[in-house]
């Protein structure tokens, strides 16, 4: 998008300064995000929200606003803040655009080697759960229906595999992904996918306000102290399970590699990393989490990895219509599938140990 056009959009928001510079930041898979510098030295985040993925933008904004206001009022942690349109009570400009404050002196990571940062990441995810305690999850909209309903993700994958149109249009993709299709549609794996949703349905674990996208790059760190500041990206806040937020944190932080690492021999899921994240998470979440949820945490790590995987594979077979792909990386979604499959395998090999390590957090009555 042209700089002048972005500046004009930026000027529509209620900010008492002039925009002087725009920078595209290329991290999310769904929305387009720009940093806008203003002539008073402040920075803001301008986003073009993808309404193919989020057709109910008003509902999304209502969830995000209500939850961030709730956290903000408690005043314990920093949280995101949206900016209104000038002379209006609206937050969305021209159907897709919204602005939020840049949280000063912070940075994000796509991957990290540091155990200390991972411990901090765990704290951020646990803290979010602590801060939303008391908010009635049933009053939130389900912005993307069945978002983490993994059996439905399996159904979508099967549909993509069976689609005559896909096979006709992209036969080479079926050939290239043959091993991955086999690996991911193994009945042993599919048969586990209802475990968390069943837990929610039966009431074994509670329905909570959930962030649902707690990957490492959605966690802000203080640029100097490297301490975690807060979670960002409130687009997928919905009713869900704490197990999802823990699991997504482990999926993305449990290895030192990026989500789309091409050299799978570099991918190493490390129990020390799992331990560090879990420690941070539990130090904060212990005040709200139930024993039944604690017991499910390792399954959450498996589930979020498996679910992301089958979503990447589905998108690959459907012709890259959901996740943004880098045109310079051939078969980008398949590369994501291969990298994440490596993580899944290693999680599976370590699952018993992961279960053992979580036991110390179960409170005995
Ligand atoms: C997407 O847009 P982004 O990068 O925050 C996706 C998540 C996936 C993630 C994988 C709305 O998140 O569910 O886990 O990519 N968001 C949506 O990196 O589908
Ligand atoms: Mg997101």
Coordinates of C-alpha atoms and ligand atoms in Angstrom, one line a residue:
X1 CA 0.0 0.0 0.0
X2 CA 1.2 3.5 -0.9
X3 CA 2.7 5.6 2.0
X4 CA 0.4 8.6 1.2
X5 CA -2.7 6.4 1.4
X6 CA -1.6 4.9 4.7
X7 CA -0.9 8.4 6.1
X8 CA -4.4 9.5 5.0
X9 CA -5.9 6.5 6.8
X10 CA -3.8 7.3 9.8
X11 CA -5.0 10.9 9.9
X12 CA -8.6 9.6 10.3
X13 CA -7.9 8.4 13.8
X14 CA -8.1 10.6 16.9
X15 CA -4.4 11.3 17.5
X16 CA -3.2 14.8 18.3
X17 CA -0.1 14.7 16.0
X18 CA 0.8 14.1 12.3
X19 CA 2.0 10.8 10.9
X20 CA 5.5 11.0 9.4
X21 CA 6.6 7.4 8.7
X22 CA 5.0 4.1 7.9
X23 CA 6.7 0.7 8.3
X24 CA 5.1 -2.6 7.3
X25 CA 5.8 -5.3 9.9
X26 CA 5.6 -8.7 8.4
X27 CA 4.7 -11.2 11.1
X28 CA 1.1 -12.1 11.3
X29 CA -0.5 -14.6 8.9
X30 CA -3.9 -13.0 8.6
X31 CA -3.9 -9.1 9.0
X32 CA -1.5 -6.5 7.6
X33 CA 0.2 -4.5 10.3
X34 CA 2.1 -1.2 10.0
X35 CA 3.9 0.9 12.6
X36 CA 3.2 4.6 12.2
X37 CA 5.6 7.2 13.6
X38 CA 4.1 10.6 14.5
X39 CA 5.8 14.0 14.7
X40 CA 5.4 14.0 18.5
X41 CA 7.7 10.9 18.7
X42 CA 4.8 8.6 19.5
X43 CA 4.2 5.3 17.6
X44 CA 1.0 3.6 16.8
X45 CA 0.0 0.3 15.2
X46 CA -2.3 0.5 12.2
X47 CA -3.9 -2.7 11.0
X48 CA -5.8 -3.8 8.0
X49 CA -8.0 -6.6 9.4
X50 CA -8.7 -9.5 7.0
X51 CA -12.5 -9.6 6.9
X52 CA -12.5 -12.9 5.0
X53 CA -11.2 -14.5 8.2
X54 CA -13.0 -12.1 10.5
X55 CA -16.3 -11.2 8.8
X56 CA -17.8 -10.2 12.2
X57 CA -15.4 -7.4 12.9
X58 CA -17.8 -5.6 15.2
X59 CA -18.1 -8.7 17.4
X60 CA -14.3 -9.2 17.3
X61 CA -13.8 -5.6 18.5
X62 CA -16.5 -5.9 21.1
X63 CA -14.7 -9.0 22.6
X64 CA -11.3 -7.4 22.4
X65 CA -12.4 -4.1 23.9
X66 CA -14.4 -5.6 26.7
X67 CA -11.5 -7.9 27.7
X68 CA -8.8 -5.3 27.4
X69 CA -10.9 -2.8 29.4
X70 CA -11.5 -5.4 32.1
X71 CA -7.7 -6.1 32.4
X72 CA -6.9 -2.3 32.2
X73 CA -9.3 -1.5 35.0
X74 CA -7.6 -3.9 37.3
X75 CA -4.4 -2.1 36.6
X76 CA -2.0 -5.0 37.3
X77 CA -0.6 -5.4 33.8
X78 CA -0.2 -3.4 30.6
X79 CA -2.7 -4.1 27.9
X80 CA -3.6 -3.0 24.4
X81 CA -5.6 0.2 23.7
X82 CA -7.5 1.0 20.6
X83 CA -7.9 4.6 19.2
X84 CA -11.3 6.0 18.0
X85 CA -11.9 7.6 14.7
X86 CA -11.9 11.4 14.9
X87 CA -15.2 12.9 16.0
X88 CA -16.8 9.5 16.3
X89 CA -17.3 6.6 18.7
X90 CA -16.2 4.1 16.1
X91 CA -13.0 2.2 16.1
X92 CA -13.1 0.8 12.6
X93 CA -12.3 3.1 9.6
X94 CA -13.5 2.2 6.2
X95 CA -14.5 -1.4 7.0
X96 CA -11.1 -2.8 7.7
X97 CA -8.8 -0.4 9.4
X98 CA -8.0 0.0 13.1
X99 CA -5.4 1.7 15.2
X100 CA -3.9 1.0 18.6
X101 CA -1.2 2.4 20.7
X102 CA 2.3 1.1 20.3
X103 CA 3.4 -0.2 23.7
X104 CA 6.6 1.7 24.2
X105 CA 10.0 0.1 24.8
X106 CA 8.9 -3.4 23.8
X107 CA 9.8 -6.0 21.3
X108 CA 8.7 -9.4 20.0
X109 CA 10.4 -12.7 19.0
X110 CA 9.6 -15.2 16.3
X111 CA 11.8 -17.7 18.1
X112 CA 14.2 -17.6 21.1
X113 CA 17.0 -19.8 22.4
X114 CA 16.7 -18.3 25.9
X115 CA 15.1 -20.3 28.7
X116 CA 14.8 -17.1 30.7
X117 CA 12.6 -15.6 27.9
X118 CA 10.5 -18.7 27.7
X119 CA 9.9 -18.6 31.4
X120 CA 8.8 -15.0 30.9
X121 CA 6.6 -16.0 28.0
X122 CA 4.9 -18.6 30.3
X123 CA 4.3 -15.9 32.9
X124 CA 2.6 -13.7 30.3
X125 CA 0.3 -16.5 29.2
X126 CA -0.5 -17.4 32.8
X127 CA -0.9 -13.8 33.8
X128 CA -3.5 -13.2 31.1
X129 CA -5.6 -16.1 32.5
X130 CA -5.2 -14.6 36.0
X131 CA -6.3 -11.2 34.9
X132 CA -9.4 -12.4 33.0
X133 CA -10.6 -14.4 36.0
X134 CA -14.1 -13.3 36.9
X135 CA -15.1 -12.3 33.4
X136 CA -18.0 -14.4 32.2
X137 CA -16.8 -16.2 29.1
X138 CA -20.4 -16.9 28.0
X139 CA -20.9 -13.2 27.3
X140 CA -18.3 -13.2 24.6
X141 CA -19.0 -13.7 20.9
X142 CA -17.6 -16.8 19.2
X143 CA -15.7 -14.7 16.6
X144 CA -14.6 -17.7 14.5
X145 CA -17.1 -20.5 15.2
X146 CA -15.4 -23.8 16.3
X147 CA -12.0 -22.2 16.2
X148 CA -10.2 -24.7 18.4
X149 CA -12.8 -27.5 17.8
X150 CA -10.1 -29.8 16.6
X151 CA -12.5 -32.6 15.3
X152 CA -13.9 -30.0 12.9
X153 CA -10.4 -29.1 11.7
X154 CA -10.0 -32.8 11.0
X155 CA -13.3 -32.7 9.0
X156 CA -12.0 -29.7 7.0
X157 CA -8.7 -31.6 6.2
X158 CA -10.6 -34.6 5.1
X159 CA -12.8 -32.5 2.9
X160 CA -9.6 -30.9 1.3
X161 CA -8.1 -34.3 0.7
X162 CA -11.3 -35.7 -0.9
X163 CA -12.0 -32.6 -3.0
X164 CA -12.0 -33.5 -6.7
X165 CA -11.4 -29.9 -7.5
X166 CA -8.2 -29.8 -5.4
X167 CA -6.9 -33.0 -6.9
X168 CA -7.6 -31.8 -10.4
X169 CA -6.1 -28.3 -9.8
X170 CA -3.2 -29.2 -7.7
X171 CA -2.2 -32.9 -8.2
X172 CA 1.5 -32.2 -7.6
X173 CA 0.6 -30.9 -4.1
X174 CA -1.0 -34.2 -3.2
X175 CA 2.1 -36.0 -4.5
X176 CA 4.5 -33.8 -2.5
X177 CA 2.4 -34.0 0.7
X178 CA 1.7 -37.7 0.5
X179 CA 3.8 -38.6 3.6
X180 CA 2.4 -35.7 5.6
X181 CA -1.2 -36.6 4.7
X182 CA -0.6 -40.2 5.9
X183 CA 1.1 -39.1 9.1
X184 CA -1.6 -36.6 10.0
X185 CA -4.7 -38.7 9.1
X186 CA -3.4 -41.7 11.2
X187 CA -6.5 -42.9 13.2
X188 CA -4.4 -42.9 16.4
X189 CA -4.0 -39.2 16.1
X190 CA -7.5 -38.4 14.9
X191 CA -9.0 -40.3 17.8
X192 CA -7.4 -38.0 20.4
X193 CA -8.8 -34.8 18.9
X194 CA -12.0 -34.7 20.8
X195 CA -10.4 -34.9 24.3
X196 CA -10.4 -31.2 25.2
X197 CA -13.7 -30.3 23.6
X198 CA -15.2 -33.3 25.4
X199 CA -13.7 -32.0 28.7
X200 CA -15.4 -28.7 28.1
X201 CA -18.7 -30.2 27.1
X202 CA -18.9 -32.5 30.1
X203 CA -17.9 -29.7 32.5
X204 CA -14.8 -31.5 33.6
X205 CA -12.8 -28.4 32.7
X206 CA -14.4 -24.9 32.8
X207 CA -15.1 -22.6 29.8
X208 CA -12.9 -19.6 30.2
X209 CA -12.0 -16.3 28.4
X210 CA -9.2 -17.6 26.2
X211 CA -6.7 -15.7 24.0
X212 CA -6.4 -18.6 21.6
X213 CA -3.3 -17.4 19.7
X214 CA -0.6 -17.3 22.4
X215 CA 2.3 -17.9 20.1
X216 CA 5.6 -16.5 21.1
X217 CA 5.4 -13.6 18.6
X218 CA 2.2 -12.4 20.3
X219 CA 4.0 -11.8 23.5
X220 CA 5.6 -8.4 24.2
X221 CA 9.0 -8.2 26.0
X222 CA 10.5 -5.2 27.6
X223 CA 13.3 -4.1 25.3
X224 CA 15.8 -3.5 28.1
X225 CA 14.9 -5.9 30.9
X226 CA 13.7 -8.7 28.6
X227 CA 10.8 -9.3 31.0
X228 CA 7.5 -10.2 29.5
X229 CA 5.1 -7.3 29.4
X230 CA 1.8 -8.7 28.1
X231 CA 0.0 -10.6 25.3
X232 CA -1.1 -8.7 22.2
X233 CA -3.4 -9.7 19.2
X234 CA -6.8 -9.9 20.9
X235 CA -8.5 -11.0 17.6
X236 CA -9.3 -14.5 18.7
X237 CA -10.4 -13.8 22.2
X238 CA -13.3 -16.1 22.7
X239 CA -14.8 -18.6 25.1
X240 CA -12.4 -21.6 25.3
X241 CA -10.0 -23.5 27.5
X242 CA -6.8 -22.5 29.3
X243 CA -5.3 -25.7 27.9
X244 CA -5.3 -24.1 24.4
X245 CA -3.4 -21.0 25.6
X246 CA -0.8 -23.1 27.3
X247 CA -0.5 -25.5 24.4
X248 CA -0.1 -22.8 21.8
X249 CA 2.7 -21.2 23.9
X250 CA 4.6 -24.6 24.0
X251 CA 4.0 -25.3 20.3
X252 CA 5.7 -22.0 19.4
X253 CA 8.3 -21.8 22.2
X254 CA 9.2 -25.4 22.8
X255 CA 11.7 -25.3 20.0
X256 CA 14.4 -22.8 19.1
X257 CA 13.4 -22.8 15.5
X258 CA 11.0 -20.7 13.5
X259 CA 7.5 -22.0 12.6
X260 CA 8.7 -22.4 9.0
X261 CA 12.2 -23.7 9.5
X262 CA 13.2 -25.5 6.3
X263 CA 16.0 -27.6 7.8
X264 CA 14.1 -30.0 10.0
X265 CA 17.3 -31.5 11.5
X266 CA 17.6 -28.1 13.3
X267 CA 14.2 -28.6 15.0
X268 CA 14.5 -29.8 18.5
X269 CA 11.7 -29.9 21.1
X270 CA 13.4 -29.5 24.4
X271 CA 12.0 -30.6 27.8
X272 CA 14.1 -28.0 29.5
X273 CA 12.2 -25.4 27.4
X274 CA 8.9 -27.1 28.3
X275 CA 9.8 -26.9 32.0
X276 CA 10.8 -23.2 31.8
X277 CA 7.5 -22.2 30.1
X278 CA 5.4 -24.3 32.4
X279 CA 7.1 -22.9 35.5
X280 CA 6.3 -19.3 34.4
X281 CA 2.8 -20.2 33.3
X282 CA 2.0 -22.1 36.6
X283 CA 3.5 -19.4 38.9
X284 CA 0.8 -17.1 37.6
X285 CA -2.0 -19.5 36.7
X286 CA -1.9 -21.5 39.9
X287 CA -4.3 -19.1 41.5
X288 CA -7.0 -19.9 38.9
X289 CA -6.3 -23.3 37.3
X290 CA -8.0 -26.5 38.4
X291 CA -6.2 -29.9 38.8
X292 CA -8.1 -31.3 35.9
X293 CA -6.8 -28.5 33.7
X294 CA -3.3 -29.0 34.9
X295 CA -3.5 -32.7 34.0
X296 CA -4.5 -31.7 30.5
X297 CA -1.7 -29.3 29.8
X298 CA 0.6 -31.7 28.0
X299 CA -2.3 -32.8 25.8
X300 CA -2.9 -29.1 25.0
X301 CA 0.7 -28.9 23.7
X302 CA 0.0 -31.9 21.5
X303 CA -3.4 -30.6 20.4
X304 CA -2.3 -27.1 19.4
X305 CA 0.6 -28.5 17.4
X306 CA -1.6 -31.1 15.7
X307 CA -4.3 -28.5 15.0
X308 CA -2.0 -25.9 13.5
X309 CA -0.5 -28.6 11.4
X310 CA -3.7 -29.9 9.9
X311 CA -4.8 -26.3 9.3
X312 CA -1.5 -25.6 7.3
X313 CA -2.0 -28.9 5.4
X314 CA -5.6 -28.1 4.6
X315 CA -4.6 -24.7 3.3
X316 CA -1.8 -26.1 1.2
X317 CA -4.2 -28.6 -0.5
X318 CA -6.8 -25.8 -0.9
X319 CA -4.3 -23.6 -2.7
X320 CA -3.1 -21.2 0.1
X321 CA -6.3 -19.3 0.6
X322 CA -6.2 -18.8 4.4
X323 CA -2.7 -18.2 5.8
X324 CA -0.5 -15.7 4.0
X325 CA 2.4 -17.3 2.3
X326 CA 5.7 -15.7 1.2
X327 CA 5.7 -15.9 -2.6
X328 CA 9.5 -16.3 -2.5
X329 CA 9.2 -19.5 -0.5
X330 CA 8.0 -22.4 -2.6
X331 CA 5.4 -24.6 -0.9
X332 CA 5.4 -22.3 2.1
X333 CA 2.5 -24.0 3.8
X334 CA 4.0 -27.5 3.2
X335 CA 7.3 -26.2 4.8
X336 CA 5.3 -25.2 7.8
X337 CA 3.7 -28.7 7.9
X338 CA 7.1 -30.4 7.8
X339 CA 8.5 -28.2 10.5
X340 CA 5.6 -28.6 12.8
X341 CA 5.4 -32.4 12.1
X342 CA 8.9 -32.6 13.5
X343 CA 7.7 -30.9 16.7
X344 CA 4.7 -33.1 16.9
X345 CA 6.8 -36.2 16.7
X346 CA 9.1 -35.0 19.4
X347 CA 6.1 -34.0 21.6
X348 CA 4.7 -37.5 21.2
X349 CA 8.1 -39.0 22.2
X350 CA 8.2 -36.9 25.3
X351 CA 4.6 -36.9 26.3
X352 CA 5.0 -39.3 29.3
X353 CA 7.8 -37.2 30.6
X354 CA 5.8 -34.0 30.1
X355 CA 3.0 -35.5 32.1
X356 CA 5.4 -36.5 34.8
X357 CA 6.8 -33.0 35.0
X358 CA 3.4 -31.4 35.4
X359 CA 2.5 -33.5 38.4
X360 CA 4.3 -31.3 40.9
X361 CA 1.7 -28.6 40.1
X362 CA -1.2 -30.7 41.1
X363 CA -2.5 -29.6 44.5
X364 CA -3.4 -32.5 46.7
X365 CA -6.3 -32.1 49.1
Ligands
LIG1 C1 -2.6 -17.2 12.7 O1 -2.5 -14.1 12.3 P1 -1.7 -14.7 13.3 O2 -0.3 -14.9 12.8 O3 -1.8 -14.1 14.7 C2 -3.8 -17.9 13.1 C3 -3.6 -18.8 14.4 C4 -2.4 -19.7 14.1 C5 -1.2 -18.9 13.7 C6 -0.1 -19.8 13.3 C7 -7.2 -16.1 13.1 O4 -2.2 -16.2 13.6 O5 -4.7 -19.5 14.7 O6 -2.1 -20.5 15.3 O7 -1.5 -18.1 12.5 N1 -4.9 -17.0 13.4 C8 -6.2 -17.2 12.9 O8 1.1 -19.1 13.3 O9 -6.5 -18.2 12.2
LIG2 MG1 -3.8 -13.6 15.5

